[in-house]
mmCIF file of C-alpha atoms in Angstrom:
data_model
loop_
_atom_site.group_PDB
_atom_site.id
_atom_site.type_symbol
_atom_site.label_atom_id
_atom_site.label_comp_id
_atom_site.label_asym_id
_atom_site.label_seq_id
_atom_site.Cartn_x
_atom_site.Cartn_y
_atom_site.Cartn_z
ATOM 1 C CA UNK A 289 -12.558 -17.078 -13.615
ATOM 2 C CA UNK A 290 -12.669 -18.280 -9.966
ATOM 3 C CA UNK A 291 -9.203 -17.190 -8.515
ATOM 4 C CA UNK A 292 -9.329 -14.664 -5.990
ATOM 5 C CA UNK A 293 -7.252 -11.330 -5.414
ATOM 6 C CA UNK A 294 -6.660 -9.823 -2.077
ATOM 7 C CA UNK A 295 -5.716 -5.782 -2.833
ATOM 8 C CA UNK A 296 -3.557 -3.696 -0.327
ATOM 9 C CA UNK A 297 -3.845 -0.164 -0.624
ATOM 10 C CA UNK A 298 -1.756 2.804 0.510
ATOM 11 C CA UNK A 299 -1.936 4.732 3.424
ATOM 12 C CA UNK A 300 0.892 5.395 5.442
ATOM 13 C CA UNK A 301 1.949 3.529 8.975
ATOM 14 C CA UNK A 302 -1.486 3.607 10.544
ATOM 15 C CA UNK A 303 -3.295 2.322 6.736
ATOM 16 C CA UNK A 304 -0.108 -0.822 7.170
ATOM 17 C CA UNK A 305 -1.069 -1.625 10.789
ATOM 18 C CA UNK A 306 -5.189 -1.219 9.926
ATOM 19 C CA UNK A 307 -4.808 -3.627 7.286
ATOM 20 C CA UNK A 308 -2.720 -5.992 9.576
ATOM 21 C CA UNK A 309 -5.711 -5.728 11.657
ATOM 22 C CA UNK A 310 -8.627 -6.346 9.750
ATOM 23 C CA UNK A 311 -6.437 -9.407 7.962
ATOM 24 C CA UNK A 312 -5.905 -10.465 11.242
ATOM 25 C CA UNK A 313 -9.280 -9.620 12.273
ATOM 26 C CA UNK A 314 -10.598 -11.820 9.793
ATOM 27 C CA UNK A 315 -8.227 -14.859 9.875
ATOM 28 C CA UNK A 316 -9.535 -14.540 13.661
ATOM 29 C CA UNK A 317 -13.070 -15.515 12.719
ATOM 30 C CA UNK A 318 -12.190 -18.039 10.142
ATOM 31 C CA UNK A 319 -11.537 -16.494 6.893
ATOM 32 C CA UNK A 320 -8.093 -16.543 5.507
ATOM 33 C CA UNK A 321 -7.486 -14.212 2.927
ATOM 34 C CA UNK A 322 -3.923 -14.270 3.108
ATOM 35 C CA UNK A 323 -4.719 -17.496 0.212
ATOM 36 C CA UNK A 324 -5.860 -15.192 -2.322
ATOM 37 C CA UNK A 325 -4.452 -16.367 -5.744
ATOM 38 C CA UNK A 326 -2.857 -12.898 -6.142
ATOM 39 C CA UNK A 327 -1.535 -10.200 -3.606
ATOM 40 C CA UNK A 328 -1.048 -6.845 -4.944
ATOM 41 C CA UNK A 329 0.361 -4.232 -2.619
ATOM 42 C CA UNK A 330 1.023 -0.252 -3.199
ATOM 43 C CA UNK A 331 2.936 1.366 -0.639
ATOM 44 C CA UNK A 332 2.216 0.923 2.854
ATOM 45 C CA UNK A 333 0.063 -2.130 1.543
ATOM 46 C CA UNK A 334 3.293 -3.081 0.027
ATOM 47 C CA UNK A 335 4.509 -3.833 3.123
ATOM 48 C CA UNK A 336 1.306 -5.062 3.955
ATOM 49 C CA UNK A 337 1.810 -7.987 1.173
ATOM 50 C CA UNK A 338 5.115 -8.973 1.566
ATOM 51 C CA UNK A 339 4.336 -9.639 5.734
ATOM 52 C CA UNK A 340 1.184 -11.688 5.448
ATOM 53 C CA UNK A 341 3.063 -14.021 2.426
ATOM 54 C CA UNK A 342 5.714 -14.741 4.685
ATOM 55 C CA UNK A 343 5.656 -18.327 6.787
ATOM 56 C CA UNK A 344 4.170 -15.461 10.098
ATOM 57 C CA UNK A 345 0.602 -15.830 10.685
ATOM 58 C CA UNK A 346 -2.007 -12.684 10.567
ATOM 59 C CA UNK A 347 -2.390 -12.648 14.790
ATOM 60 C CA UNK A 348 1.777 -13.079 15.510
ATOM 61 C CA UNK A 349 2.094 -10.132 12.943
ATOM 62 C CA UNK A 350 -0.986 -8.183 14.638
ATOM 63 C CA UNK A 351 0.975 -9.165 18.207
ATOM 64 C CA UNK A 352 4.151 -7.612 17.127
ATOM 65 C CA UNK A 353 2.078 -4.356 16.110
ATOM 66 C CA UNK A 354 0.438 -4.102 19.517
ATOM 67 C CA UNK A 355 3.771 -5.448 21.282
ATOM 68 C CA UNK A 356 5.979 -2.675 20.047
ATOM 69 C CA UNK A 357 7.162 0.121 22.205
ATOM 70 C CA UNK A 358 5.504 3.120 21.952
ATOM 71 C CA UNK A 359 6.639 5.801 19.008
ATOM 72 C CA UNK A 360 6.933 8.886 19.057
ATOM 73 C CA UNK A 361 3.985 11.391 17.452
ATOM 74 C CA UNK A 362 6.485 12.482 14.886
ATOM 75 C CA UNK A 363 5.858 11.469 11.478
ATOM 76 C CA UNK A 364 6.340 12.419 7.741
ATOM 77 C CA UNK A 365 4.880 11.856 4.260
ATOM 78 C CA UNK A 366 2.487 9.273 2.788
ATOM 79 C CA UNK A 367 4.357 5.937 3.100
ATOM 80 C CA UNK A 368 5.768 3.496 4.916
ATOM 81 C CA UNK A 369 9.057 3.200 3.636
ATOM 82 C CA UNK A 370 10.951 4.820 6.597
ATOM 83 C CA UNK A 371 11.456 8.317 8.102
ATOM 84 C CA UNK A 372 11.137 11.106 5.190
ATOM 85 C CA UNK A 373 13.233 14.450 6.449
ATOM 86 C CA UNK A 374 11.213 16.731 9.251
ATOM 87 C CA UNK A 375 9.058 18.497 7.102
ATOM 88 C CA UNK A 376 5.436 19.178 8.327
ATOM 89 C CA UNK A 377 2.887 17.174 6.771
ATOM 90 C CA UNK A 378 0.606 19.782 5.528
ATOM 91 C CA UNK A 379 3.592 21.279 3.724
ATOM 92 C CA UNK A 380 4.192 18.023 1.727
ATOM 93 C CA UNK A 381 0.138 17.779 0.878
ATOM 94 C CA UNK A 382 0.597 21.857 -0.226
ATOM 95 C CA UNK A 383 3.533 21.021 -2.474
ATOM 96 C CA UNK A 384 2.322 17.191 -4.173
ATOM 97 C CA UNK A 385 -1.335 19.633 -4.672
ATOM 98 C CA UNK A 386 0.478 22.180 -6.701
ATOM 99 C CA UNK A 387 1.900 19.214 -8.327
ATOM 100 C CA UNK A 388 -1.217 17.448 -9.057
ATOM 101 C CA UNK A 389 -2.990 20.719 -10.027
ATOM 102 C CA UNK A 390 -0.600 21.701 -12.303
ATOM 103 C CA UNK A 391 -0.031 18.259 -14.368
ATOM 104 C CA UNK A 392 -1.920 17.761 -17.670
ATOM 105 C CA UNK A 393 -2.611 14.084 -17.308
ATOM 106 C CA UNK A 394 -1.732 11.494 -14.934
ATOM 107 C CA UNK A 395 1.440 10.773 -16.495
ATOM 108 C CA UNK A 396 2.347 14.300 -16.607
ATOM 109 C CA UNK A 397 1.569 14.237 -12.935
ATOM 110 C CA UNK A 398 3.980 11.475 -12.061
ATOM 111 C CA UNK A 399 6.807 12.437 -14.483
ATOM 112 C CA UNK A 400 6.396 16.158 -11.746
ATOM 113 C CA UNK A 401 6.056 13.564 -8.422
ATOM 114 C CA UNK A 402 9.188 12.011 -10.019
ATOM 115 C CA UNK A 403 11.261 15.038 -10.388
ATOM 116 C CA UNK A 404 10.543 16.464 -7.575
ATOM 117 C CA UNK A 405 12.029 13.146 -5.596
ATOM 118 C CA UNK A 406 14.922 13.369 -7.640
ATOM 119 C CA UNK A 407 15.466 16.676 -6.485
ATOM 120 C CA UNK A 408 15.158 15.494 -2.838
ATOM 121 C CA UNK A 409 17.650 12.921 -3.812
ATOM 122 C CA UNK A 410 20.213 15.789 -4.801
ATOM 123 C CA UNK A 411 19.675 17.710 -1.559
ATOM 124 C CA UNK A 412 22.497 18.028 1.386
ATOM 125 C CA UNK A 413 22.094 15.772 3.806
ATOM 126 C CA UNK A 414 19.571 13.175 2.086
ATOM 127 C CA UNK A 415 21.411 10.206 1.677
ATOM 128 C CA UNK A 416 19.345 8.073 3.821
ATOM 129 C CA UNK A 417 18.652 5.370 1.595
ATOM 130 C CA UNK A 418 20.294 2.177 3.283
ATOM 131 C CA UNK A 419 18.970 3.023 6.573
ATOM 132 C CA UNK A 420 15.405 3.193 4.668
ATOM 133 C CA UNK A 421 15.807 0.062 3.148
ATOM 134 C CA UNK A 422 16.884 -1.348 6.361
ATOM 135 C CA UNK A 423 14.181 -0.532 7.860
ATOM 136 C CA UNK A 424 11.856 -1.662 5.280
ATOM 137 C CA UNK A 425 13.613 -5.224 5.788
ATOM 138 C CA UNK A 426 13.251 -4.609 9.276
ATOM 139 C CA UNK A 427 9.846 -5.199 8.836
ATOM 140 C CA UNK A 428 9.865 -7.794 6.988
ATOM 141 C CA UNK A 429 9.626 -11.627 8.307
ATOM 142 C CA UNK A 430 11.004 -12.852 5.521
ATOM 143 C CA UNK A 431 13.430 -10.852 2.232
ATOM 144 C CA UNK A 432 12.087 -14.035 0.038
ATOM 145 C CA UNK A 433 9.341 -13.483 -2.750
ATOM 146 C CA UNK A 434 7.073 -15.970 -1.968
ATOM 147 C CA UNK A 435 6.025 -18.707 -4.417
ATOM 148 C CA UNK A 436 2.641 -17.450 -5.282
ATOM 149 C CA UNK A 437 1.903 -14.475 -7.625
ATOM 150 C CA UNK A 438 2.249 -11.252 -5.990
ATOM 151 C CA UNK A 439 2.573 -7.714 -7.692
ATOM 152 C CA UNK A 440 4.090 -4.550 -6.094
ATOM 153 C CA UNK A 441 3.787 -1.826 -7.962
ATOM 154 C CA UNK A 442 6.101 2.168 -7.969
ATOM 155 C CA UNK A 443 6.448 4.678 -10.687
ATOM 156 C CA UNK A 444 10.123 4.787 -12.048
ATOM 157 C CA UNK A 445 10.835 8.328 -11.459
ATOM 158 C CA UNK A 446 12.793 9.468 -14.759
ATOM 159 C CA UNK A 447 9.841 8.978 -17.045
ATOM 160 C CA UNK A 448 7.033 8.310 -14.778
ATOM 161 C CA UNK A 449 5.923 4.866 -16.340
ATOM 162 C CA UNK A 450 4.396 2.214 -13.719
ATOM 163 C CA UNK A 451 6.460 -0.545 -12.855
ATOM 164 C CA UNK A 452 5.251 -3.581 -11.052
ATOM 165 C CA UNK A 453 7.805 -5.860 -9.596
ATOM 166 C CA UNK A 454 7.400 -9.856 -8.780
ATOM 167 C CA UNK A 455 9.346 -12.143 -8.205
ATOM 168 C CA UNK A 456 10.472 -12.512 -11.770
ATOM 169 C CA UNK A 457 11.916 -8.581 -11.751
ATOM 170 C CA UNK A 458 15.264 -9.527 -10.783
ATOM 171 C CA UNK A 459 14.595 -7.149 -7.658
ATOM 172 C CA UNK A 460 15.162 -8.041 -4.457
ATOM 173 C CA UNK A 461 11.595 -8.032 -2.511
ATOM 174 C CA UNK A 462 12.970 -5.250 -0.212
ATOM 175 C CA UNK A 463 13.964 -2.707 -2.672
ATOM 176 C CA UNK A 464 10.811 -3.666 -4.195
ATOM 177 C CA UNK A 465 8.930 -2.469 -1.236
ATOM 178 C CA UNK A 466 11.357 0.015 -0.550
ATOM 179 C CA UNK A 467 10.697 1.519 -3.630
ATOM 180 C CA UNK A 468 6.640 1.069 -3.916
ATOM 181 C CA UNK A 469 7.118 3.500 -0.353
ATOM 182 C CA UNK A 470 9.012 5.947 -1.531
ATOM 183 C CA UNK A 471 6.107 8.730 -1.048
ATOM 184 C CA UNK A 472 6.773 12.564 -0.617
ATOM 185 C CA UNK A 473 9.289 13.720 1.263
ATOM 186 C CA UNK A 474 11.170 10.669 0.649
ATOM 187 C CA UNK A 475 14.022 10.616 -2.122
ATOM 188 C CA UNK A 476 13.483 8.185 -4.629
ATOM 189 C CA UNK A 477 14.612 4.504 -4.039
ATOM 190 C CA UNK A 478 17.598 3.613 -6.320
ATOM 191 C CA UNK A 479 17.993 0.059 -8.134
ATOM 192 C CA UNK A 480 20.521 -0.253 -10.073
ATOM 193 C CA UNK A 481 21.258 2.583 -11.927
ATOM 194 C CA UNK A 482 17.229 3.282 -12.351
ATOM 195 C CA UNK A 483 15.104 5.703 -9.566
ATOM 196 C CA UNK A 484 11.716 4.999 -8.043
ATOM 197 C CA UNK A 485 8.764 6.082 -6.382
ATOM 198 C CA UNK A 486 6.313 5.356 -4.275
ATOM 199 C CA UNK A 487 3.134 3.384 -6.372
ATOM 200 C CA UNK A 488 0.586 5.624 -5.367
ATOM 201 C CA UNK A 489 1.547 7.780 -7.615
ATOM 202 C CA UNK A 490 -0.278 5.273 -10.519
ATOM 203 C CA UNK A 491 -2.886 4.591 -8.155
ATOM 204 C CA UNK A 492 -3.626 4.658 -4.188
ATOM 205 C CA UNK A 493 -5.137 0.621 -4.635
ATOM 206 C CA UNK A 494 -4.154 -0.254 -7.961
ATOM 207 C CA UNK A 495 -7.025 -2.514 -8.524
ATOM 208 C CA UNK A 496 -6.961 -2.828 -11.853
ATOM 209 C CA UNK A 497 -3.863 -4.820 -12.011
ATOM 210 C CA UNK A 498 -6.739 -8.021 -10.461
ATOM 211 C CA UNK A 499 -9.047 -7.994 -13.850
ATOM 212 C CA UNK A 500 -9.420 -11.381 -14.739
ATOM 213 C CA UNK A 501 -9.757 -12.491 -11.054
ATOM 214 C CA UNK A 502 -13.222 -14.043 -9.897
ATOM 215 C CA UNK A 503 -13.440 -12.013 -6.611
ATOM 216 C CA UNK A 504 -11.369 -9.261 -5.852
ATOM 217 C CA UNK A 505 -11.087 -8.453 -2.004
ATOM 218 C CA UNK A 506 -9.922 -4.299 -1.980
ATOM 219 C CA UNK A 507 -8.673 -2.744 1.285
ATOM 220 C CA UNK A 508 -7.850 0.321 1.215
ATOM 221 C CA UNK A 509 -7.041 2.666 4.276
ATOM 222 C CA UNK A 510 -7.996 5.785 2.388
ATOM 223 C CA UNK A 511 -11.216 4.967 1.658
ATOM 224 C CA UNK A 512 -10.858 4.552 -1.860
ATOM 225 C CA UNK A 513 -10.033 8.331 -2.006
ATOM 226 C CA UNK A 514 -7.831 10.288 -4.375
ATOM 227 C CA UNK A 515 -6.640 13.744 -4.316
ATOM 228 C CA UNK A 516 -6.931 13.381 -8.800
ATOM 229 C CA UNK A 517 -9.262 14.721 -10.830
ATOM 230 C CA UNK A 518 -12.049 11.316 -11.921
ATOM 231 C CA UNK A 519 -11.293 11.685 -15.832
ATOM 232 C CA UNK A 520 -7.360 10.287 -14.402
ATOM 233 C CA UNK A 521 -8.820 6.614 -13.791
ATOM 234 C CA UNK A 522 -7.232 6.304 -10.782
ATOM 235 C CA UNK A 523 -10.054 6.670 -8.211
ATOM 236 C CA UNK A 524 -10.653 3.085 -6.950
ATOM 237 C CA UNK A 525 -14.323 3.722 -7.836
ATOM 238 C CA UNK A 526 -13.636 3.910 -11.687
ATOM 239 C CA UNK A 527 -11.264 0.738 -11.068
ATOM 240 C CA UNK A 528 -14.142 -1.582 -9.419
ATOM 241 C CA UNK A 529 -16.497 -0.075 -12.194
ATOM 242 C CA UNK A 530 -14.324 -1.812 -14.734
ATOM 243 C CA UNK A 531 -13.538 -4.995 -12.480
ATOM 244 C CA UNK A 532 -17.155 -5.199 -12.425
ATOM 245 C CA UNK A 533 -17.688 -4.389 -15.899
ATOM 246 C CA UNK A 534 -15.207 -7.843 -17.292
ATOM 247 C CA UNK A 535 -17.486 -9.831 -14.704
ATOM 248 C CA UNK A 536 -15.069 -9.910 -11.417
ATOM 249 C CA UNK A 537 -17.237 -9.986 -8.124
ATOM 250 C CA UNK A 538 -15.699 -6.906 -6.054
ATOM 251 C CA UNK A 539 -16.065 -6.261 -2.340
ATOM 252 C CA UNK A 540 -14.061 -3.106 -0.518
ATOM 253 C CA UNK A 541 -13.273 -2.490 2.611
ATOM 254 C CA UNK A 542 -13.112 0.902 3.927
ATOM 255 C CA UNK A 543 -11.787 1.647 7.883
ATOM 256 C CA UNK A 544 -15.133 2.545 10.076
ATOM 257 C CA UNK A 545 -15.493 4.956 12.069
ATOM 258 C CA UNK A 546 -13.090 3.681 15.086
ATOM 259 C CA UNK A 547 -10.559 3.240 12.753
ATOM 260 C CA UNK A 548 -10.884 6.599 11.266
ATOM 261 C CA UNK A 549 -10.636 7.857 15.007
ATOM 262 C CA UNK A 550 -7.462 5.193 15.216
ATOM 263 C CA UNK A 551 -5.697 7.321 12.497
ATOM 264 C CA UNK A 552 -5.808 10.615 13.618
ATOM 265 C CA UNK A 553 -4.779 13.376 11.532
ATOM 266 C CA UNK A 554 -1.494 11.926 10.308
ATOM 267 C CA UNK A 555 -0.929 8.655 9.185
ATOM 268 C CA UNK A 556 2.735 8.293 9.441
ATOM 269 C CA UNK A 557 2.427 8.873 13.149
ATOM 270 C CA UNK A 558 4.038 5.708 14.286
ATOM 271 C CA UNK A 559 1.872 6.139 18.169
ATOM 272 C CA UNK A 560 -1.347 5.255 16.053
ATOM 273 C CA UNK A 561 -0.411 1.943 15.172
ATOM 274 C CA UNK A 562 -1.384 -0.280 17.923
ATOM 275 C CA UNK A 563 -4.814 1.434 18.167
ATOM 276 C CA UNK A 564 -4.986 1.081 13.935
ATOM 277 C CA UNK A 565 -4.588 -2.570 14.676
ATOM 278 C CA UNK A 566 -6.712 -3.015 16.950
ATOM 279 C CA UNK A 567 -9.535 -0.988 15.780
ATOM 280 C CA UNK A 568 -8.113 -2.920 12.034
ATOM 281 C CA UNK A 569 -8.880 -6.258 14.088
ATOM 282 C CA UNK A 570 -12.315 -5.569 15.707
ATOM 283 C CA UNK A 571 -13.705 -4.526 12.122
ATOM 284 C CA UNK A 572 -11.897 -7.834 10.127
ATOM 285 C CA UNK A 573 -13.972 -10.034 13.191
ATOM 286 C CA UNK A 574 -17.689 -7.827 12.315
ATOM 287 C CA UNK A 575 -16.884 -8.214 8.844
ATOM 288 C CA UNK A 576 -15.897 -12.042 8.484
ATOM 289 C CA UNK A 577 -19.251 -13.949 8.480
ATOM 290 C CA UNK A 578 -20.434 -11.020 5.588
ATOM 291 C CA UNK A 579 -17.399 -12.065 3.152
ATOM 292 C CA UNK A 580 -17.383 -15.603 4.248
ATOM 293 C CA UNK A 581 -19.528 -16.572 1.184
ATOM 294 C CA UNK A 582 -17.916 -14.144 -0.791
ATOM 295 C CA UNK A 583 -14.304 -14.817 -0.353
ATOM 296 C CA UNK A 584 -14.861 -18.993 -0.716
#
């Protein structure tokens, strides 16, 4: 029980360019955990996963972060699966809270997430799904699973049930990602003749899905937050508990205080990348020689 798991939570465009950062960050000052044994990414850390496991090193992906011309401070709902329709970001957190507070369970809560996407599906105008996927490929240096075990992991949105794609799914890595994105405000990602959204909705980290892993490397942009009530086991807290519990070492990573500053209020707002990444990279660099004996 020695094989090591690198985690990538959710948390919108600033949460994808922070963990570029800290990877990067890290890499930097010697310690490469883009080698982890197994890379499991939920929405924006979907991205995350799929663009360190290409052939693109951590710093040319951090370069292309800071390189990119400036965005405007326009952004939409909790992903970072391309633009969701103009609706104000405190209106999507009011709507997915009714949501949340009216659900029974967790399942209950994502079978709601999932028809409520499916009703943004059906709506005028919201046929925007091949430009999101294109820019999710956009993104992407390479539209190849790569060799090595990684997990990305949406809700289907007709029954709610977790799905976690690799590269045995028969899905193509994009729509994978596409799919894990697909947060609110966003219509749910079709495949085939099936629906999905984005993988927060099972969990923000989905940490869990590393037990049997030796050491299990977690970062997650939110903080390890969730907006669910404890008894839901979806609270990255109740996840490392049980890590711990079947004897995995666990380490998390949480964005500092210049990161938080980095993010702002809304973390689709594409203008907070580059300072995301850098802040990201500063805290991988203080953090290295601390998970050095950790990680190897």
């Amino acid at each position: 029980m020695d094989e090591r798991a690198l985690v990538l939570g959710g948390g919108g465009a600033a949460g994808n360019a922070w963990e570029i950062g800290v990877i990067a960050g890290l890499f930097d000052a010697g310690l490469d955990v883009t080698e982890a044994d197994l890379i499991i990414g939920t929405s924006a850390g979907s991205t995350a996963a799929a663009q360190i496991t290409s052939a693109t090193q951590p710093d040319e992906l951090l370069a292309s972060i800071l390189a990119a011309a400036p965005q405007p401070g326009t952004g939409p709902a909790g992903s970072y699966g391309g633009r969701a329709p103009n609706v104000p970001v405190a209106d999507l957190l009011e709507k997915t809270s009714r949501i949340i507070d009216a659900a029974a369970d967790a399942a209950d809560m994502r079978r709601r997430m999932g028809a409520a996407a499916l009703e943004t599906d059906a709506a005028p105008g919201s046929s925007g799904q091949t430009q999101r996927r294109a820019t999710v490929a956009a993104r992407l240096p390479s539209q190849h699973w790569p060799q090595r075990p990684m997990l990305i992991v949406a809700v289907d949105a007709h029954t709610g049930e977790p799905v976690v794609f690799d590269r045995h799914s028969g899905v193509d890595l994009v729509d994978a990602v596409t799919a894990s994105c697909a947060g609110p405000g966003l219509p749910a990602h079709s495949i085939g003749d099936s629906r999905y959204i984005d993988g927060g909705y099972r969990s923000n980290e989905n940490a869990d899905l590393a037990a049997g892993y030796g050491r299990v490397l977690v970062l997650s942009p939110l903080g390890g937050r969730s907006r669910t009530p404890v008894e839901w086991g979806m609270h990255l807290a109740t996840q490392v508990d049980e890590l711990r519990a079947r004897g995995s070492r666990v380490e998390t990573i949480f964005p500092d205080s210049n990161s938080r500053n980095a993010f702002g209020a809304n973390l689709m707002d594409l203008s907070t990348r580059p300072p995301a990444a850098r802040a990201g990279y500063n805290q991988g660099r203080a953090l290295a020689g601390q998970l050095t004996e950790f990680w190897r």
